[in-house]
Coordinates of C-alpha atoms in Angstrom, one line a residue:
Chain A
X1 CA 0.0 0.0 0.0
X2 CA 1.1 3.6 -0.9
X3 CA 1.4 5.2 2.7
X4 CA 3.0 8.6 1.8
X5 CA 2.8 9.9 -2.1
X6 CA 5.7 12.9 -3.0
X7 CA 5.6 14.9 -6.1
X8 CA 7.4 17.8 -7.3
X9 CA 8.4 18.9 -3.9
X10 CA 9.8 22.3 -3.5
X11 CA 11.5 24.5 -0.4
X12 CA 12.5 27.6 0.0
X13 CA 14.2 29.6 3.4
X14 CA 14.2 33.1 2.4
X15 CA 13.6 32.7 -1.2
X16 CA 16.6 30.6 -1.8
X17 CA 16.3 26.9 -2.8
X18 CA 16.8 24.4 -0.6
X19 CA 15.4 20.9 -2.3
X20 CA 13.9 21.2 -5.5
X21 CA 12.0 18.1 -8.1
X22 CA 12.1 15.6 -5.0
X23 CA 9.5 13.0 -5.8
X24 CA 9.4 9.3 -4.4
X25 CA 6.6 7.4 -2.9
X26 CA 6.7 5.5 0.5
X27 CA 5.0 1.9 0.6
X28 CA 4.4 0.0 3.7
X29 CA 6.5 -1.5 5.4
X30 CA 9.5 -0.1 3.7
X31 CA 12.7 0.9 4.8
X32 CA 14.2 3.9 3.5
X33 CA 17.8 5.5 3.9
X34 CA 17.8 9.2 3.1
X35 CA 21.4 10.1 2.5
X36 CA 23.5 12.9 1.5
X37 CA 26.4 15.3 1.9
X38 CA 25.9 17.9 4.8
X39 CA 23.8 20.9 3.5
X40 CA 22.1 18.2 0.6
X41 CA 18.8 19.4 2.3
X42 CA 17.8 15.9 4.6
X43 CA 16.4 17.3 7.2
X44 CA 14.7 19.5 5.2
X45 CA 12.8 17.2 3.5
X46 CA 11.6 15.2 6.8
X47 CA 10.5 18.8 8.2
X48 CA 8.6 19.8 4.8
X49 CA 7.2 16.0 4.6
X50 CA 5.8 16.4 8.3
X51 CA 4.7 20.0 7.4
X52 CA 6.9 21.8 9.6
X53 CA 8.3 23.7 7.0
X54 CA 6.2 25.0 4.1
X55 CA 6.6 23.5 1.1
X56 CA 5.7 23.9 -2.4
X57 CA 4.6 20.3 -4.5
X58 CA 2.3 17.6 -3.5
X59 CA 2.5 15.4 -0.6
X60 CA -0.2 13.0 0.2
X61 CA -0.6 10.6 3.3
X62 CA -2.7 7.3 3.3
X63 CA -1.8 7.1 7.0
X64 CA -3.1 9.3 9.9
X65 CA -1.0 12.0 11.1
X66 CA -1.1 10.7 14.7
X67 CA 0.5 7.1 13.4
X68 CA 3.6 9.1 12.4
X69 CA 6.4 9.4 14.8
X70 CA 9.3 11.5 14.8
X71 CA 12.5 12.1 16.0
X72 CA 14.6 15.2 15.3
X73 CA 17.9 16.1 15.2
X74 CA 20.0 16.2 18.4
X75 CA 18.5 19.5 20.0
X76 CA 20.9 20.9 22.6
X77 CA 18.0 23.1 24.1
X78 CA 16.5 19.9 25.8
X79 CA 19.6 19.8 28.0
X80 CA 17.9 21.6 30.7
X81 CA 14.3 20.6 30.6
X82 CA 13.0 19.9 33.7
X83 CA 11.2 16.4 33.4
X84 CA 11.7 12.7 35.0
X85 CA 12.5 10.1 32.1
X86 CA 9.4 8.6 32.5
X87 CA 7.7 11.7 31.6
X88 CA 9.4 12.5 28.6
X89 CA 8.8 8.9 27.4
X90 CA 5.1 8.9 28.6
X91 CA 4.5 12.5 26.1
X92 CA 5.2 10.4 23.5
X93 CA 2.0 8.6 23.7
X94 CA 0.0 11.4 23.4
X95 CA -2.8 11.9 20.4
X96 CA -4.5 14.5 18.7
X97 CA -7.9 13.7 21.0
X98 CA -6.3 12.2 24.2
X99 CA -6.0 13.9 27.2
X100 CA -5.3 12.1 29.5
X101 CA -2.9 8.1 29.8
X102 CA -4.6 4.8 31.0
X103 CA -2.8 1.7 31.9
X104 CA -2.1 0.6 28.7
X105 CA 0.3 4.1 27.8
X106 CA 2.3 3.2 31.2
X107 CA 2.7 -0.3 29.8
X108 CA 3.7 0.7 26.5
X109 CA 6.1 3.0 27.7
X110 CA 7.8 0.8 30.0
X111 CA 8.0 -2.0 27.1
X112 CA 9.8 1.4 25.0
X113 CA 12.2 1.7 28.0
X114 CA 12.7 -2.0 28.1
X115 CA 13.2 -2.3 24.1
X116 CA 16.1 0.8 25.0
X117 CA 17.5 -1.3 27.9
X118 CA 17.0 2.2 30.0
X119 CA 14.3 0.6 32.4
X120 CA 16.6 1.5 35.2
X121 CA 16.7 5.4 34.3
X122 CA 12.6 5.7 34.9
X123 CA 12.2 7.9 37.9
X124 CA 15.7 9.7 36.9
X125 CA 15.8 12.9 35.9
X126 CA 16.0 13.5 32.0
X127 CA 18.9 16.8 32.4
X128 CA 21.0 14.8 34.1
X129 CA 21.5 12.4 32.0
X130 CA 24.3 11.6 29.8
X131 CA 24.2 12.4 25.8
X132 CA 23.6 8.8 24.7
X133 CA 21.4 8.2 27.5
X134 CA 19.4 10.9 26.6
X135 CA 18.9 10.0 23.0
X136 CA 17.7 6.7 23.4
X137 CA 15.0 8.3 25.8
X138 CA 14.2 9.7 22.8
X139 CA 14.0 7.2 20.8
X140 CA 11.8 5.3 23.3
X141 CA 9.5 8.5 23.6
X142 CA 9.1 8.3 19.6
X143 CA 8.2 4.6 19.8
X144 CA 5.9 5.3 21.7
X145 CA 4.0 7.6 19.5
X146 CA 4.6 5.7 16.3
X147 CA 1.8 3.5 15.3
X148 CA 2.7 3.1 11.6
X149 CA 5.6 5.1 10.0
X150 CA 8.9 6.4 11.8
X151 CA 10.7 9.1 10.9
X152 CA 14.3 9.4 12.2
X153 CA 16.6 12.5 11.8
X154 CA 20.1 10.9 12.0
X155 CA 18.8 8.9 15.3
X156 CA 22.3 7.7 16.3
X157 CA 24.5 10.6 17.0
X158 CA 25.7 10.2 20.6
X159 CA 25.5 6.8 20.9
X160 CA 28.2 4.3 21.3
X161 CA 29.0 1.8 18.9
X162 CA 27.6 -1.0 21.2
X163 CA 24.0 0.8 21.1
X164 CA 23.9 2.0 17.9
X165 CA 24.2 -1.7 16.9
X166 CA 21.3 -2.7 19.2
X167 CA 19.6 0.3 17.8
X168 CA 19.3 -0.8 14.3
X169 CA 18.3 -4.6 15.6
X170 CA 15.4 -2.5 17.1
X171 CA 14.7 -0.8 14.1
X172 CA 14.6 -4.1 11.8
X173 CA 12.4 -5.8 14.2
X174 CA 10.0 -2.8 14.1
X175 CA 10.4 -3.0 10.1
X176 CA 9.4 -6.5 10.4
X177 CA 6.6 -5.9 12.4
X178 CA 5.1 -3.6 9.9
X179 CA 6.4 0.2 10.6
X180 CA 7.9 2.0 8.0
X181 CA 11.1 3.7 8.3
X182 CA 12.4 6.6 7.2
X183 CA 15.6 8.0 8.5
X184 CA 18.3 10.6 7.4
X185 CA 21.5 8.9 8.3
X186 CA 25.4 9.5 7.6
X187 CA 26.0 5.6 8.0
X188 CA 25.6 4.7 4.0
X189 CA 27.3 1.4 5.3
X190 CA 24.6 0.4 7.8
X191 CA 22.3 1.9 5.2
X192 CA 23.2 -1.0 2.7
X193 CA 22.7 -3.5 5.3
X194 CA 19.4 -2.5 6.9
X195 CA 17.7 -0.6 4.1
X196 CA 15.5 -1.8 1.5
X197 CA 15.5 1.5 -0.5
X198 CA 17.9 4.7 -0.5
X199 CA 17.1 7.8 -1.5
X200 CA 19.9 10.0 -2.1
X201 CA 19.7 14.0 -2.6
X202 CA 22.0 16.7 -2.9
X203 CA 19.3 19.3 -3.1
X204 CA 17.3 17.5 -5.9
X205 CA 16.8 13.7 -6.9
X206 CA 20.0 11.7 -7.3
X207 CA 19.1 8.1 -6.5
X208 CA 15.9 7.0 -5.7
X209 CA 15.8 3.1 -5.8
X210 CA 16.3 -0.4 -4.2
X211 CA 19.5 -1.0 -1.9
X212 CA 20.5 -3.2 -4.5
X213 CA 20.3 -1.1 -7.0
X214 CA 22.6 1.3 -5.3
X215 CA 25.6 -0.8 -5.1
X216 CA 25.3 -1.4 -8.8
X217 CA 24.8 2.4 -9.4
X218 CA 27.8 4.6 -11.3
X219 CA 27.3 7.9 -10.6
X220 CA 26.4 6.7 -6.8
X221 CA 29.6 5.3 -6.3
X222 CA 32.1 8.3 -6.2
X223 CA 29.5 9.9 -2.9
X224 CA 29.8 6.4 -1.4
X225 CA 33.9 6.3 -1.8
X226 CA 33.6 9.3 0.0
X227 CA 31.6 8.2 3.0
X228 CA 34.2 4.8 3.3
Chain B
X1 CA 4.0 40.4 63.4
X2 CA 0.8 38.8 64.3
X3 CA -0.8 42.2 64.9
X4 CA 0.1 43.8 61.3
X5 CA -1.5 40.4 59.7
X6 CA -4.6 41.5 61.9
X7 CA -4.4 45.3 61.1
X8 CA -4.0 44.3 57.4
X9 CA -7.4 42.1 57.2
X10 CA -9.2 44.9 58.5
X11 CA -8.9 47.2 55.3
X12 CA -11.3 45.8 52.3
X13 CA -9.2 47.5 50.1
X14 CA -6.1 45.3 51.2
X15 CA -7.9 41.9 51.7
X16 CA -9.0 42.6 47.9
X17 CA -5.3 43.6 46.9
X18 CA -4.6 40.0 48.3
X19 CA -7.0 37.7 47.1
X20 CA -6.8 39.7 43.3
X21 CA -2.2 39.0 44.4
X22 CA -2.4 35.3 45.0
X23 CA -4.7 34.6 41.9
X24 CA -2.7 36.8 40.0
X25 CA 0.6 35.3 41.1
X26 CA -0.9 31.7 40.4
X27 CA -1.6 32.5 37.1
X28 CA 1.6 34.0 36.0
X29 CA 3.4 31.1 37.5
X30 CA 2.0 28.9 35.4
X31 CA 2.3 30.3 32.1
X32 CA 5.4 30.9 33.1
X33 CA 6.9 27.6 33.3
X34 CA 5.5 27.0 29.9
X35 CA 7.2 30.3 28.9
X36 CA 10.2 29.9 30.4
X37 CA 10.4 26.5 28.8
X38 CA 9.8 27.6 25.2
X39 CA 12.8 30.5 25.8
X40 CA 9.6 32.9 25.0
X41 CA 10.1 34.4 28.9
X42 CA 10.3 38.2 27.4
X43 CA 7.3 38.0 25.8
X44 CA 5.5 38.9 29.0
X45 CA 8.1 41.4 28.9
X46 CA 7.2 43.0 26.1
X47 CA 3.8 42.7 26.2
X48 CA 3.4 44.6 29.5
X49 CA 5.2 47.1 27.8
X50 CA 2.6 46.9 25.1
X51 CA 0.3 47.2 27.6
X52 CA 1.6 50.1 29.0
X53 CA 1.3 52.0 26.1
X54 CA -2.2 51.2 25.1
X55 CA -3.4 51.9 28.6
X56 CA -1.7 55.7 28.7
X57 CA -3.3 55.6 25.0
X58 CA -6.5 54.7 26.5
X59 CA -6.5 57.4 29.4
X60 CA -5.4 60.3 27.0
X61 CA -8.3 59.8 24.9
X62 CA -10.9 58.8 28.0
X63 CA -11.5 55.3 26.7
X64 CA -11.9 52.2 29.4
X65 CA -8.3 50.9 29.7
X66 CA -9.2 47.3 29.5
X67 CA -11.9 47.1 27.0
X68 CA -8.9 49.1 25.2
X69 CA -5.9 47.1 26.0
X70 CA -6.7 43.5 26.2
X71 CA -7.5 43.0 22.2
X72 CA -4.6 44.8 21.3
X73 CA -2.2 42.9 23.7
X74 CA -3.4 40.2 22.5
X75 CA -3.4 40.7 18.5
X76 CA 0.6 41.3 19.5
X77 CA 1.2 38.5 21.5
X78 CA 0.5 36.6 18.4
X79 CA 2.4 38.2 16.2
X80 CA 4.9 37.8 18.5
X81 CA 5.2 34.3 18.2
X82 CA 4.9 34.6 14.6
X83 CA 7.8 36.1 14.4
X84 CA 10.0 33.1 15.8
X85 CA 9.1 31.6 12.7
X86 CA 10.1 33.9 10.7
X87 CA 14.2 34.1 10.7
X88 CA 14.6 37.9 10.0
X89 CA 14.6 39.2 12.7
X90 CA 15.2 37.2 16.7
X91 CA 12.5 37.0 19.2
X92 CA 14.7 38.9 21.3
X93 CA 15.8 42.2 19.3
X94 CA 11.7 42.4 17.6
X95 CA 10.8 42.5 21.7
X96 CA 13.3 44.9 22.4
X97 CA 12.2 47.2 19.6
X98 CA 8.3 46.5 20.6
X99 CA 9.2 47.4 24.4
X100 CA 10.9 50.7 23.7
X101 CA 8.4 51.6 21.0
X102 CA 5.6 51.0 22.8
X103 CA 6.9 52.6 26.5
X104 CA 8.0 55.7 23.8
X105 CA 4.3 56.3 22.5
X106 CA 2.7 56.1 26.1
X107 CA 5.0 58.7 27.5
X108 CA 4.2 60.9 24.2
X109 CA 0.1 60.0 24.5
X110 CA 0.2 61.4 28.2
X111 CA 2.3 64.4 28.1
X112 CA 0.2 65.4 25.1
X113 CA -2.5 64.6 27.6
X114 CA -1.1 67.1 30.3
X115 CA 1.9 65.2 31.7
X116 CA 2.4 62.4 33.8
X117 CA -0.3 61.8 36.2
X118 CA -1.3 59.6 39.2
X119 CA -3.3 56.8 37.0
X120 CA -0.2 57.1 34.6
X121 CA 1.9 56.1 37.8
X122 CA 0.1 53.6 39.2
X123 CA 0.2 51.9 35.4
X124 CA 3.9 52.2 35.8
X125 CA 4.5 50.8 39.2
X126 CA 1.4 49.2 40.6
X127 CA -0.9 50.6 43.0
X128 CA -3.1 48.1 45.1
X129 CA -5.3 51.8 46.1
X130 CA -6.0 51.5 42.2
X131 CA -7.8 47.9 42.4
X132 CA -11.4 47.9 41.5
X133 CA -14.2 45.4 41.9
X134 CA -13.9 45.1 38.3
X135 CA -10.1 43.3 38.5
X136 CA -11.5 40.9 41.4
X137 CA -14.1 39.7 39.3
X138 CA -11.5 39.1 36.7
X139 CA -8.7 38.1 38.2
X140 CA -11.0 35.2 39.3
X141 CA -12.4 34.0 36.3
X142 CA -8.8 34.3 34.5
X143 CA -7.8 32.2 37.5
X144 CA -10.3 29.6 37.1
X145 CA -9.7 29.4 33.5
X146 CA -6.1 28.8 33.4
X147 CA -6.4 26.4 36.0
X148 CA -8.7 24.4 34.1
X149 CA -6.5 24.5 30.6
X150 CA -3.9 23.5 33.0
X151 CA -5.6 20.6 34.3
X152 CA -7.3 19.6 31.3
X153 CA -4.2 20.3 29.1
X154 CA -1.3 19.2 31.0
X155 CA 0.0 16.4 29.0
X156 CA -0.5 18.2 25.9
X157 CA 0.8 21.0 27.5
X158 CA 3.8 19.1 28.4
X159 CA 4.5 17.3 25.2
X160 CA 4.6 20.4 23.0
X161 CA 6.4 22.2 25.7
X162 CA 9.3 19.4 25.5
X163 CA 9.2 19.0 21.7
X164 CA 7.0 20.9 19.4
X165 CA 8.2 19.6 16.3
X166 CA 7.5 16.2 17.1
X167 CA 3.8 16.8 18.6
X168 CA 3.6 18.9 15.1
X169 CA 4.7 16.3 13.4
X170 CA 2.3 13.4 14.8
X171 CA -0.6 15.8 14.4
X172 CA -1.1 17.5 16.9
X173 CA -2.4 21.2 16.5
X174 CA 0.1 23.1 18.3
X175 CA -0.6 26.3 17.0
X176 CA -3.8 26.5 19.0
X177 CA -1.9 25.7 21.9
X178 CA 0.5 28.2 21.5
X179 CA -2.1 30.7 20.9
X180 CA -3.9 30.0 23.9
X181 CA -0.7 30.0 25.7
X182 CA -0.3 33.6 24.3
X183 CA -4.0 35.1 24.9
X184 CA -3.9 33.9 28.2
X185 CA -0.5 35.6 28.9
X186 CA -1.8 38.6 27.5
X187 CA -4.9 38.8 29.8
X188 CA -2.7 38.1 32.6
X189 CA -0.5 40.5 32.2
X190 CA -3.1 43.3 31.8
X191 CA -5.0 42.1 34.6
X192 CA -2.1 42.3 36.7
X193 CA -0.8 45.3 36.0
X194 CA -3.0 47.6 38.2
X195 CA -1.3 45.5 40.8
X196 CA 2.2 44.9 39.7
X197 CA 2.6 47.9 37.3
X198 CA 3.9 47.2 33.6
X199 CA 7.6 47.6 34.3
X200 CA 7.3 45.0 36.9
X201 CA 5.0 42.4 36.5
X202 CA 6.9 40.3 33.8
X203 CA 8.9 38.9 36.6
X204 CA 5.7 37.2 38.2
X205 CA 5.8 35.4 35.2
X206 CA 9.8 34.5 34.7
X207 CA 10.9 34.6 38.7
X208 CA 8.5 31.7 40.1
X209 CA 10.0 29.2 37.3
X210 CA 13.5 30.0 37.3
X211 CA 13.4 29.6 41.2
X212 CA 11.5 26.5 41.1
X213 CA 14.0 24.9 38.3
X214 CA 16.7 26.2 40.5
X215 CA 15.6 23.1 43.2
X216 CA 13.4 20.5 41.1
X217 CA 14.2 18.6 38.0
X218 CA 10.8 17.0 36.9
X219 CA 7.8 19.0 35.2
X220 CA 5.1 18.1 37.6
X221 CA 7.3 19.4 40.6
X222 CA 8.5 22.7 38.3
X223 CA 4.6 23.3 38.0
X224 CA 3.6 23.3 42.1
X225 CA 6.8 25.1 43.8
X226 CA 6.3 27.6 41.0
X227 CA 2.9 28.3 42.0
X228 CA 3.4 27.8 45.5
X229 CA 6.8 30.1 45.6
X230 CA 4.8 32.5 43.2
X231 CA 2.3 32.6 46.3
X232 CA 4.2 32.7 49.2
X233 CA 6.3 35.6 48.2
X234 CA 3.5 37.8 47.1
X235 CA 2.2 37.2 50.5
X236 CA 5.7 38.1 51.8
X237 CA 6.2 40.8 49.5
X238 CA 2.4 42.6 50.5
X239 CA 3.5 42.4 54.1
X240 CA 6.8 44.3 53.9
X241 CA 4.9 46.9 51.4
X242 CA 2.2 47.1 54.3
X243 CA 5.0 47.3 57.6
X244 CA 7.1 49.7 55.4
X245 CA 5.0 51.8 53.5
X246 CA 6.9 50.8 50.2
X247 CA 5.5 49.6 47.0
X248 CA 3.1 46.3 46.7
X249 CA 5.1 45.6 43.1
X250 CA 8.7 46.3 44.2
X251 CA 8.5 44.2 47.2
X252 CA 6.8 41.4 45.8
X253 CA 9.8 41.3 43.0
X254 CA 12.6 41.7 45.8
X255 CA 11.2 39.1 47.9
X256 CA 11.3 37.3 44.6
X257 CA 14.9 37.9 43.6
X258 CA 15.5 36.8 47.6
X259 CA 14.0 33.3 46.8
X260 CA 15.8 33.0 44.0
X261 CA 18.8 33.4 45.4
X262 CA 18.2 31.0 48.2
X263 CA 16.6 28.4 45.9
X264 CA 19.8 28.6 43.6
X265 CA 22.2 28.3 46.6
X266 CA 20.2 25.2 48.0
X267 CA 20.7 23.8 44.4
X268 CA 24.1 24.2 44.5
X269 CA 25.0 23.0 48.4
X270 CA 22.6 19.9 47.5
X271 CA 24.6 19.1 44.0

């Protein structure tokens, strides 16, 4: 099924061109890689796709906007918010119409903690915790809000080599469980290996196909060489 | 001691200054924590400037101060946080220009008007002599009302507070959130300026949650010592204005800045 439909997309900041002629559909249960140099417009895209940043072009959503979760890039702002881990992680199961959390958001939180390993950090409080920590409280708070697609803006900055390899076991479980993914990430290598699609940009299209594909593919070679 | 508590029930006029303090206080310890949060704490800064100059406005051309004031506080208030969108221009120079604008065409509205006078004062400092009926009655309801969205709201509140992007993002309609955030600033700040006076009264709003963070680390206990300090040391600050013939609005901001000071050094002797 065709979850998220992208045509033409166009964005500006202060009239000058950030992505232009982006078009690629989403299809559930995919697995998508968005990569690029720094500056290639990335996050950008995931901002205008979620509407957080106007946009010109057509984007259409077969899925609810409360199924989406998100994840942005490491914001250094957060480092002083005043809030236990369990609250941060809770927020995350909050909808459009709810108000209030029942049982079942608790539970499904603490299984987010548990999937994190960060059960321990519950009742801590979220400033004081340490840069990786913090992120993959994130991460559990996102869980907890995704129902059907994830988007991820390079979700494993901070964290040691040892999580980040959990991490993407995480992530491929979810895939198999029916989530899509979507994540900006510098790591073309685990990219290759956990991706089904890539979709590379440097402001416009450059590659959009099948992992696959992307090995094979001449003019995508030279950006990987790069990366390695 | 005892006997000045006594002394001070006995006027109506006080007991009203009071009751019209603590709900006042309440409120702006509230939003504030929300404010603070966001980084938009000088908004209340500004807008009590606003304020200010559409209530000397008001008085130079005989209109009711409120009826005047409150929509147009509240028509910049929004603006105001459209402007963090746009990039032009920071949150924190437009609120700088807005402040000394809008202080600069008071003072010209009331000494076109005949100079400063004792209603201009009492806009500019507070004066609990100048509280009405009128700002119980309202001070009550703005009380009840924010205490509601708080209860009502407060995981919403809290979610877009920690990350707006990603409540954005998942659908949630943050805009009217932020707007109510902003209209009930604005009526806040207007109601309590009689009280606190306009150069004052933004640090109701910023004081209470800087104190509070200074000691507590999660939301939920941010929330209550904020409104509890915010409270306490208006209580404080009316007493010393009473014992000491000095201004309601000053002393309430010293005693303030004094539990600040002593929230911060417990933070630091605990750490």
């Amino acid at each position: 099924m065709k979850q998220i439909e992208v045509k033409q997309l166009q964005v500006f900041y202060d009239k000058k061109r950030v992505l232009t002629d982006i078009s690629f559909d989403v299809y559930s249960k995919d697995y998508i890689a968005i990569v690029g140099d720094n500056g290639s417009g990335k996050s950008t895209l995931l901002k205008a796709l979620l509407g957080l940043v106007p946009s010109k072009g057509m984007i259409n959503f077969n899925v609810k906007k409360n199924e989406i979760g998100y994840l942005a890039q490491k914001d250094n702002s957060l480092k002083q918010f005043p809030a236990s881990v369990f609250e941060v992680v809770l927020s995350g199961c909050i909808g459009q119409f709810k108000f209030f959390y029942n049982k079942h958001d608790k539970e499904k939180a603490l299984q987010a903690l548990k999937k994190f390993k960060i059960e321990h950090l519950k009742n801590k409080n979220f400033s004081e915790l340490s840069g990786g920590q913090m992120q993959r409280v994130l991460l559990a708070k996102t869980l907890c809000t995704t129902k059907k697609v994830l988007v991820l803006d390079e979700p494993t900055t901070g964290l040691d080599s040892k999580t980040i390899k959990d991490f993407y076991k995480i992530i491929d479980d979810l895939n198999k469980e029916g989530i899509t993914i979507l994540m900006v990430t510098h790591d073309i290598e685990a990219s290759l290996l956990h991706a089904n699609k890539i979709l590379h940009i440097n402001n416009t299209m450059h590659f959009f196909d099948t992992t696959d594909k992307y090995r094979e593919c001449e003019k995508c070679s030279l950006v990987r060489d790069m990366y390695d | 001691m005892i006997n000045h508590i006594i002394e001070m029930f006995s006027y109506t006029f006080l007991v009203k200054a009071i009751i019209i303090g603590i709900l006042v206080s309440l409120c702006c310890a509230l939003l504030g924590v929300v404010l603070v949060l966001k980084r938009y704490a000088m908004i209340g800064d500004g807008l009590s400037h606003v304020s200010f100059g559409t209530l000397s406005i008001a008085l130079a051309l005989n209109l009711m101060p409120l009826v005047f004031s409150i929509p147009i506080v509240i028509v910049v208030a929004f603006l105001l946080l459209r402007i963090k969108e746009s990039s032009k221009i920071k949150t924190d120079s437009a609120i700088a220009l807005l402040s000394t604008s809008s202080l600069a065409i008071g003072v010209c509205a009331t000494s076109l008007k005949g100079g400063f006078n004792i209603d201009v004062c009492n806009y500019m400092f507070g004066s609990i002599l100048a509280l009405s009926k009128t700002d119980l009655v309202i001070s009550a309801v703005l009380a009840i009302v924010i205490i509601s969205v708080f209860i009502i709201f407060y995981n919403k509140i809290f979610a877009i507070t920690f990350d707006e992007d990603s409540s954005k993002a998942s659908g949630m309609n943050t805009y009217f959130y932020n707007a109510l955030i902003a209209i009930l600033t604005a009526l806040c700040i207007v109601v309590g300026m009689n009280l606190m006076g306009s150069m004052l009264i933004s640090s109701l709003i910023i004081f209470p949650a800087l104190t509070a963070m200074q000691l507590f680390k999660t939301f939920k206990k941010v929330v209550f010592t904020a409104s509890l300090v915010s409270m306490v040391c208006f209580l404080i600050g009316i007493y010393i204005s009473y014992v000491y013939a000095i201004p309601t609005g000053a002393s309430v901001v010293l005693a303030n800045l004094f539990f600040f000071l002593f929230f911060h050094m417990m933070g630091r002797v605990i750490k």
